[in-house]
Coordinates of C-alpha atoms in Angstrom, one line a residue:
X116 CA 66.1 101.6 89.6
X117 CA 67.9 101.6 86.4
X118 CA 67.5 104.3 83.8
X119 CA 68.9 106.2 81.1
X120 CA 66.0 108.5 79.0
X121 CA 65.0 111.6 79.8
X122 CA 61.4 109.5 80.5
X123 CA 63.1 107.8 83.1
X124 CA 64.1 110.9 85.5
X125 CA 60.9 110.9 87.3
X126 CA 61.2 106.7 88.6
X127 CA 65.1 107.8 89.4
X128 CA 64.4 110.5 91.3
X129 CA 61.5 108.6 93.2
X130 CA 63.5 105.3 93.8
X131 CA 65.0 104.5 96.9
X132 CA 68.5 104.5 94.8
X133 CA 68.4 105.4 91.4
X134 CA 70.9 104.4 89.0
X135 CA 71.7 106.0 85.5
X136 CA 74.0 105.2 82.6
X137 CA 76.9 107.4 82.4
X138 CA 77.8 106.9 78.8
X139 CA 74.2 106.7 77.1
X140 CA 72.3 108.4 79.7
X141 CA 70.7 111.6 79.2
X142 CA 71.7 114.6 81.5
X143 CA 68.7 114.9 83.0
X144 CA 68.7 111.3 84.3
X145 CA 72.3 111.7 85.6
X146 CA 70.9 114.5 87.4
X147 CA 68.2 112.9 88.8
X148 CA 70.4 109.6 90.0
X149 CA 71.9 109.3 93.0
X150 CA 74.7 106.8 91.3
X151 CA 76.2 107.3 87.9
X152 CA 77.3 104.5 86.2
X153 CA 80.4 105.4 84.4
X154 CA 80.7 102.2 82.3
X155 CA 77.4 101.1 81.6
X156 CA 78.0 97.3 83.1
X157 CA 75.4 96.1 85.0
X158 CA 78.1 93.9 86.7
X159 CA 79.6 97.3 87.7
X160 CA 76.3 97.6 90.1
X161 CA 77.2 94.5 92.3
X162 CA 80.7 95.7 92.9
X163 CA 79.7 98.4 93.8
X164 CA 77.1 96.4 96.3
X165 CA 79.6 94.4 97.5
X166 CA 82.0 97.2 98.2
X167 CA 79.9 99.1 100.2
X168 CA 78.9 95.7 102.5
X169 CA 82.4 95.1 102.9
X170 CA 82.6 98.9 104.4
X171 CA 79.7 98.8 106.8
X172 CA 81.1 95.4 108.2
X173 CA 84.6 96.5 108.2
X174 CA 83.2 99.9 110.3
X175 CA 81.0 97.0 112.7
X176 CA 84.1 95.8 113.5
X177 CA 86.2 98.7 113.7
X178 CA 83.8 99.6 116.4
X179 CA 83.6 96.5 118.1
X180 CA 86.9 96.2 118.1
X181 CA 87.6 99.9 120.4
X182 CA 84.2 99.9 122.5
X183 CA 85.1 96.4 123.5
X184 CA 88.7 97.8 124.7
X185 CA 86.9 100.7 126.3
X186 CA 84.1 98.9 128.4
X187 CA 87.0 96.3 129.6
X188 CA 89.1 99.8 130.6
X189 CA 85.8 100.8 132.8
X190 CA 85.3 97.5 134.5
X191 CA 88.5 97.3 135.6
X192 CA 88.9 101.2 136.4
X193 CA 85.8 101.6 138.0
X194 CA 86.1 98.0 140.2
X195 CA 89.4 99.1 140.9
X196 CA 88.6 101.9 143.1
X197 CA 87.8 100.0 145.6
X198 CA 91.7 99.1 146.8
X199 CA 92.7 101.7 149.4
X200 CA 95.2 101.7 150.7
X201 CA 95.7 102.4 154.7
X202 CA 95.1 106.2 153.9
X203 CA 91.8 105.2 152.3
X204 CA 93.1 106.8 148.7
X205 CA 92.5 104.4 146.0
X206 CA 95.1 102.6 144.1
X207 CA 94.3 102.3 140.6
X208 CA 95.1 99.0 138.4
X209 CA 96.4 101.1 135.4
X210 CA 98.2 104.6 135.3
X211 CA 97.2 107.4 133.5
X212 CA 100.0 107.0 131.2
X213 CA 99.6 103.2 130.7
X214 CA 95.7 103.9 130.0
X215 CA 97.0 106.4 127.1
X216 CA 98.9 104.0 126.2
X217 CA 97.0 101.6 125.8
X218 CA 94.4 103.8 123.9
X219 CA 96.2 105.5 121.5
X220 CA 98.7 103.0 120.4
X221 CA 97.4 98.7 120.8
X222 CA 93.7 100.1 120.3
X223 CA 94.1 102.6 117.3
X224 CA 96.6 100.3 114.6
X225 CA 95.1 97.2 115.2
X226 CA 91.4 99.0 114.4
X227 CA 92.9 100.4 111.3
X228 CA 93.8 97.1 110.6
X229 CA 90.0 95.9 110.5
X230 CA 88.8 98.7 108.2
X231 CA 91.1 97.2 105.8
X232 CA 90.3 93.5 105.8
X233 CA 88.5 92.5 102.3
X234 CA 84.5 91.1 101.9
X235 CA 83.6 87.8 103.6
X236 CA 82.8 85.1 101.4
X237 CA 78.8 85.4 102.4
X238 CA 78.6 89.1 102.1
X239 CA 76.4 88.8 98.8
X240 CA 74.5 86.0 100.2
X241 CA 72.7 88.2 102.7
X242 CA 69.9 90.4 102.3
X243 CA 70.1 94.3 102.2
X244 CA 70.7 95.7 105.7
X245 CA 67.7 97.9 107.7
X246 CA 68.1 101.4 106.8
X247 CA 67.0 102.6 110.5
X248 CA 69.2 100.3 112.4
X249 CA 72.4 101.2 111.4
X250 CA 75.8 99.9 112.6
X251 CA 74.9 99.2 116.4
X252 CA 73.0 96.1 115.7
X253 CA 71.8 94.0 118.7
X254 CA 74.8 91.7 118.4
X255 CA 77.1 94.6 118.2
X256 CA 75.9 95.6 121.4
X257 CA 76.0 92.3 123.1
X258 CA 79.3 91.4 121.5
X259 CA 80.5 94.2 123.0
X260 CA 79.3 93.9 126.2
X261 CA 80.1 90.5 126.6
X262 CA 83.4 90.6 125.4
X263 CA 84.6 93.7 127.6
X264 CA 83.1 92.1 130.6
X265 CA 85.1 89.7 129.9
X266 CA 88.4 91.5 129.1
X267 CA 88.0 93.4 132.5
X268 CA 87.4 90.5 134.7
X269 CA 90.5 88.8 133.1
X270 CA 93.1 91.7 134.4
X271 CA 90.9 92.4 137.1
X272 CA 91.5 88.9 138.5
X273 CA 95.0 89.1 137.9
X274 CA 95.5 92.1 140.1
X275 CA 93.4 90.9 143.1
X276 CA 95.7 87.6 142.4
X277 CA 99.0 89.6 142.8
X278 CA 97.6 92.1 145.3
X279 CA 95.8 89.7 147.6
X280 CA 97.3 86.2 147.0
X281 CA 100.7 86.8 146.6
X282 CA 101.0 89.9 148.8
X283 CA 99.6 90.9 152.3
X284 CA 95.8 92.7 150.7
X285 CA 95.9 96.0 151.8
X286 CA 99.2 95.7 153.3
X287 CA 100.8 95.9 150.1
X288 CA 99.0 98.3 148.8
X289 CA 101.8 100.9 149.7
X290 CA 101.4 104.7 150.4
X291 CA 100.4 106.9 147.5
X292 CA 101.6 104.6 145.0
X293 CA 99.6 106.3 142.4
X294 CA 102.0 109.5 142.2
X295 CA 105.3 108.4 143.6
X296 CA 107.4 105.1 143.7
X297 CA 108.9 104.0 146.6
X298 CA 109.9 100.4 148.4
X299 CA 106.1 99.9 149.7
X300 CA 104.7 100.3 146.0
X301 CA 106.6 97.4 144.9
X302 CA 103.9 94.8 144.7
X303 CA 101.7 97.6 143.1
X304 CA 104.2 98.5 140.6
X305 CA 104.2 94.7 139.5
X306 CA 100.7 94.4 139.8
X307 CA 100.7 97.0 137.8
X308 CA 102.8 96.1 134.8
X309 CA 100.9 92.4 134.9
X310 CA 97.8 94.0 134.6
X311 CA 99.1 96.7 131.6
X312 CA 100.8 94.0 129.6
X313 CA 97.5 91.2 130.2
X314 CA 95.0 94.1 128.5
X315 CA 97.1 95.1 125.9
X316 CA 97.0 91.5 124.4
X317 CA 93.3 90.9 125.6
X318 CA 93.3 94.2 123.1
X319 CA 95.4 92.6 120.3
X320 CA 93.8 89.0 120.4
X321 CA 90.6 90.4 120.1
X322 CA 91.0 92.6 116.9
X323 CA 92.4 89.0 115.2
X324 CA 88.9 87.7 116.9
X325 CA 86.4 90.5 115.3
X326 CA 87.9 90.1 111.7
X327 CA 84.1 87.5 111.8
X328 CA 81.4 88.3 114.2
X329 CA 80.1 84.4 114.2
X330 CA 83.2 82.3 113.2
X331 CA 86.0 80.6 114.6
X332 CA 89.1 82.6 114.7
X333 CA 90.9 79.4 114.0
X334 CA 88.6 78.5 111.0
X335 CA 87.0 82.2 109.6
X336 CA 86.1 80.1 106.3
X337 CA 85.3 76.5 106.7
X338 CA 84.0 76.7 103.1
X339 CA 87.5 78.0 101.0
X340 CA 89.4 75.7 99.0
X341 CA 92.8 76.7 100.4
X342 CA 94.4 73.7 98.2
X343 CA 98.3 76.0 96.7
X344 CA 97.8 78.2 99.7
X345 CA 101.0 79.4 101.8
X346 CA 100.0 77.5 105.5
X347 CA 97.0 75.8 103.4
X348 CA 97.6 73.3 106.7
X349 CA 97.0 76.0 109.1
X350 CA 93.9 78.0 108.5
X351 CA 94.5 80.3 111.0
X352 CA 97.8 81.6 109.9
X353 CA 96.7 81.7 106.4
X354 CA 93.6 83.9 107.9
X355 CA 95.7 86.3 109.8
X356 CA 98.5 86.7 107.1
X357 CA 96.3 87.6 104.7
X358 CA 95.5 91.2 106.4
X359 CA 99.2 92.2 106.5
X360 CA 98.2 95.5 108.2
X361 CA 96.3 94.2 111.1
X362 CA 99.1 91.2 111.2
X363 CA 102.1 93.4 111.8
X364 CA 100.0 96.1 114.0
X365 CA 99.2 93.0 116.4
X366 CA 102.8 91.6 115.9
X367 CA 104.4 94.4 116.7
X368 CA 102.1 95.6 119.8
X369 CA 102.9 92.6 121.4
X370 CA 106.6 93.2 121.1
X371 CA 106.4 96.8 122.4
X372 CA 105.0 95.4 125.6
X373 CA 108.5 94.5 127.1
X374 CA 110.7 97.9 126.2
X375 CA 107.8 99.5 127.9
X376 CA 107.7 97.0 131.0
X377 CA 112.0 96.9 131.3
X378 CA 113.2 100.1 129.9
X379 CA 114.6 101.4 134.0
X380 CA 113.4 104.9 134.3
X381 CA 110.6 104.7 131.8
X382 CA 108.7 101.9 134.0
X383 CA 108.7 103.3 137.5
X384 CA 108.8 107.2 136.4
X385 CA 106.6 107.5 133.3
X386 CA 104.4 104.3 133.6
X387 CA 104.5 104.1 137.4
X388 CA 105.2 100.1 137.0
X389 CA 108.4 97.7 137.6
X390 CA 109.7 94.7 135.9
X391 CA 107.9 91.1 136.7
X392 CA 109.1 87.8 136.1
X393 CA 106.8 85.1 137.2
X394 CA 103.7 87.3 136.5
X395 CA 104.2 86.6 132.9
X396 CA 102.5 83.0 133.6
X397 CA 99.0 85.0 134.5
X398 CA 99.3 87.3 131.6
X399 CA 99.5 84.5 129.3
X400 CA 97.2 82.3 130.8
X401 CA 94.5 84.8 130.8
X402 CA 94.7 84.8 126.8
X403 CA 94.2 81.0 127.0
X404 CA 91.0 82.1 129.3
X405 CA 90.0 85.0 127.1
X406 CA 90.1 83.5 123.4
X407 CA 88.1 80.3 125.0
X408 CA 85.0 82.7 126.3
X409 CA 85.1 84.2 123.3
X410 CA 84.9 81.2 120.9
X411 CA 82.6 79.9 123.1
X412 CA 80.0 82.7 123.1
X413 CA 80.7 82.8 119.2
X414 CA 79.8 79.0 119.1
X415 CA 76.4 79.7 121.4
X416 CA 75.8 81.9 118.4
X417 CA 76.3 79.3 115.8
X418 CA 74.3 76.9 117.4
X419 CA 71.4 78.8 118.4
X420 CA 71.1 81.0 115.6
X421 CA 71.0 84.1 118.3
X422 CA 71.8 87.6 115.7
X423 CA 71.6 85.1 112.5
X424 CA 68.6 87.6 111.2
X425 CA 69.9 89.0 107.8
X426 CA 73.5 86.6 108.0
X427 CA 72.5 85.3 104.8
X428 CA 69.7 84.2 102.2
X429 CA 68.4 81.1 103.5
X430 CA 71.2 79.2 104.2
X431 CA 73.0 79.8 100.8
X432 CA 76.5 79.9 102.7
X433 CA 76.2 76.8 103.7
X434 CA 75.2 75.2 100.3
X435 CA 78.1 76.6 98.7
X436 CA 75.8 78.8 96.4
X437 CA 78.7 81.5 95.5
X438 CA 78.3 83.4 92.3
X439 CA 76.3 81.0 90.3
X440 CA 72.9 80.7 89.1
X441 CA 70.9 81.2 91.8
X442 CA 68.3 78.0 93.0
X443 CA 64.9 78.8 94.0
X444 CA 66.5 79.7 97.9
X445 CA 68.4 82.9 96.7
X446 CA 65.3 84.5 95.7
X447 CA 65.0 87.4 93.3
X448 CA 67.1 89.9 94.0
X449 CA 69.9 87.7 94.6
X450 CA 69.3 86.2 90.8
X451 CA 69.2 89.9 89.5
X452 CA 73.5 89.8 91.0
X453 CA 74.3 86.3 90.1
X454 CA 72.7 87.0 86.4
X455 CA 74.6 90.9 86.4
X456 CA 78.2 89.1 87.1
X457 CA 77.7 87.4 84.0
X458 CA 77.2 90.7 82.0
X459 CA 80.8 90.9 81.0
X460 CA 82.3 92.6 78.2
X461 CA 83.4 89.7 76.9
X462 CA 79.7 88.1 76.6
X463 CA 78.8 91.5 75.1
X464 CA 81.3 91.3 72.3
X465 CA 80.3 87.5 71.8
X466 CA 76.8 88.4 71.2
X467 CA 78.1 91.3 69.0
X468 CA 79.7 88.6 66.7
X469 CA 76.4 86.4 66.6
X470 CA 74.4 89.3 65.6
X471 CA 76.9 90.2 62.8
X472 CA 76.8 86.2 61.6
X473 CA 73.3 86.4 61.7
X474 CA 73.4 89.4 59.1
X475 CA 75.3 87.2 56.9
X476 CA 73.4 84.4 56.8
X477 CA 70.2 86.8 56.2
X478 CA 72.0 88.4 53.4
X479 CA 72.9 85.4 51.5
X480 CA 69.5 83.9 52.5
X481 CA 67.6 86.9 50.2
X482 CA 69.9 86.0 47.3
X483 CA 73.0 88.2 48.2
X484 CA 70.6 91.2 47.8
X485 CA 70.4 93.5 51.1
X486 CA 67.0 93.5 53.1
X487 CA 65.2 97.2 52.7
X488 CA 64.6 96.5 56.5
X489 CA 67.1 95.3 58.9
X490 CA 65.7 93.1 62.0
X491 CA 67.9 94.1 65.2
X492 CA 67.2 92.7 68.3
X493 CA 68.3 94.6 71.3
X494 CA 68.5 94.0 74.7
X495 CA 66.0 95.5 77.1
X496 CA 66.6 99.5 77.3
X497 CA 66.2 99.1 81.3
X498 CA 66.4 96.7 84.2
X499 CA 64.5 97.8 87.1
X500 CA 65.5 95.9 90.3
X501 CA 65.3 97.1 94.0
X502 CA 68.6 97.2 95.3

């Protein structure tokens, strides 16, 4: 609800968000608003629309993007009590330090990174999100879910690999490998360091993954004219540049991987890990493994239409029905923001000048002599719309 009389306060104060006019409003409707418009441009209202989609998406993912991380952690961690050694203590997969590690520096930056990334091209085609459901939507959930599973299962593969396939099972499983490093923690300590560097891409691939829940990471949108684009050949890398925050986080948590795995002292003191060589075949095999599950449960998506409920207002995405005139499929509300774009300052001079002309013509009409009573025609003194 739109308003800006002193008659209007009651509908503002009623409306599920009431709108008044900062610069001709009365006080007592900007009292009775919950959003003052400071420049009295209708346009102004979709920006502000669009802004505050981009922010609850950019927070869906932000949240994705660490509970993902953290159910892989508990899969693995939990799994993984069950290697004992001959003692019967149990040998974990990941340190303490390398889980801190991992939490507070390739999970935090990369996050950050995804509260920054701008609106997707459909975020106006969609309808208004369900007040009551918040942020956790079902395919939050399940996204999450699915995608940690996976994550965990990767590394935990990976150690059973090293542990049981290249060593001797519980043989090389060492004496109290979780405290101290001696000669019988070796394949532990690799295990180990395989295992840390595996999840802390899983981590980084995935953030590049969430920046769209339901696209391709190689193709995030099918429908942009990339023609004078840097990489215009390469979707993907003009997709990823474009967030220059989340692209150097991910960048550069890759690259702190090996200091952290090589650094002599730092590995087998701090991180309770050694150095591997061949091992570095299953860490980057399992981001083959990992990006392929996950394009394929975001394909499953595509196809079925599984979460598609309020992706966007029937099928307008995929007509190419961007800021224009809306057809009969955009509905209403959707024609109220198409029309409001168009309410420019620049239109409002131009119709400032026809009314001016139109004087003129009037004027010299009636003889050159001036009309007692001037005709104005003004636009409507409200525009009520459900937002």
């Amino acid at each position: 609800m739109t308003g800006d009389g002193v008659n209007d306060a009651p509908s503002l104060k009623a409306a599920d968000v009431g709108i008044a006019m900062g610069l001709a409003g009365s006080d007592v409707a900007k009292s009775a608003a919950d959003i003052v418009l400071t420049d009295d441009n209708f346009a102004s209202i979709v920006n502000a629309i669009e802004e505050g989609r981009r922010m609850f998406e950019n927070i869906q993912k932000f949240i994705l993007h660490l509970l993902t991380s953290n159910v892989g952690e508990v899969v693995l961690l939990i799994v993984g009590l069950g290697f004992q050694d001959r003692s019967g203590v149990s040998v974990f997969p990941l340190s303490p330090l390398e889980i801190l590690w991992i939490n507070m520096l390739t999970s935090s930056f990369p996050a950050f990174g995804l509260g920054r990334e701008k609106a997707s091209a459909t975020v106006m085609h969609r309808p208004p999100h369900d007040t009551k459901k918040g942020v956790f939507t079902w395919q939050i959930i399940t996204d999450m879910i699915i995608y940690g599973v996976i994550m965990g299962a990767c590394t935990l593969l990976t150690f059973v690999i090293i542990i049981y396939g290249v060593g001797n099972g519980v043989d090389s499983l060492g004496h109290d490998c979780n405290r101290i490093a001696s000669d019988s923690c070796d394949v532990v300590f690799r295990a180990r360091a395989t295992v840390f560097a595996e999840l802390t891409w899983l981590i980084l691939i995935s953030a590049w993954e969430f920046k769209h829940l339901r696209n391709s990471m190689f193709n995030l949108d099918p429908q942009r004219d990339r023609t004078g684009e840097r990489f215009a050949s390469f979707p993907f890398l003009c997709d990823v540049w474009e967030n220059k925050f989340l692209f150097w986080a991910v960048v550069i948590g890759f690259v702190s991987v090996f200091p952290a795995v090589y650094i002599p002292g730092l590995n087998t003191k701090v991180f309770k890990h050694s150095g591997i060589t061949w091992e570095w075949g299953l860490a980057f095999g399992s981001i083959f493994v990992f990006v392929l599950a996950v394009e394929a449960w975001k394909m499953v998506k595509r196809r079925t239409g599984w979460f598609a409920e309020g992706e966007d207002y029937g099928g307008a995405a995929n007509l190419g029905l961007r800021r224009r005139w809306p057809s009969h499929e955009l509905g209403l509300r959707q024609g109220f923001f198409t029309f409001a774009r168009t309410l420019t300052k620049a239109s409002e001079r131009s119709i400032g000048r026809e009314s001016e002309m139109s004087s003129v013509a009037g004027k010299e009409a009636n003889g050159g002599r001036k009309r007692s009573t001037n005709v104005h025609i003004s636009a409507p003194r409200r525009v009520e719309e459900g937002v």
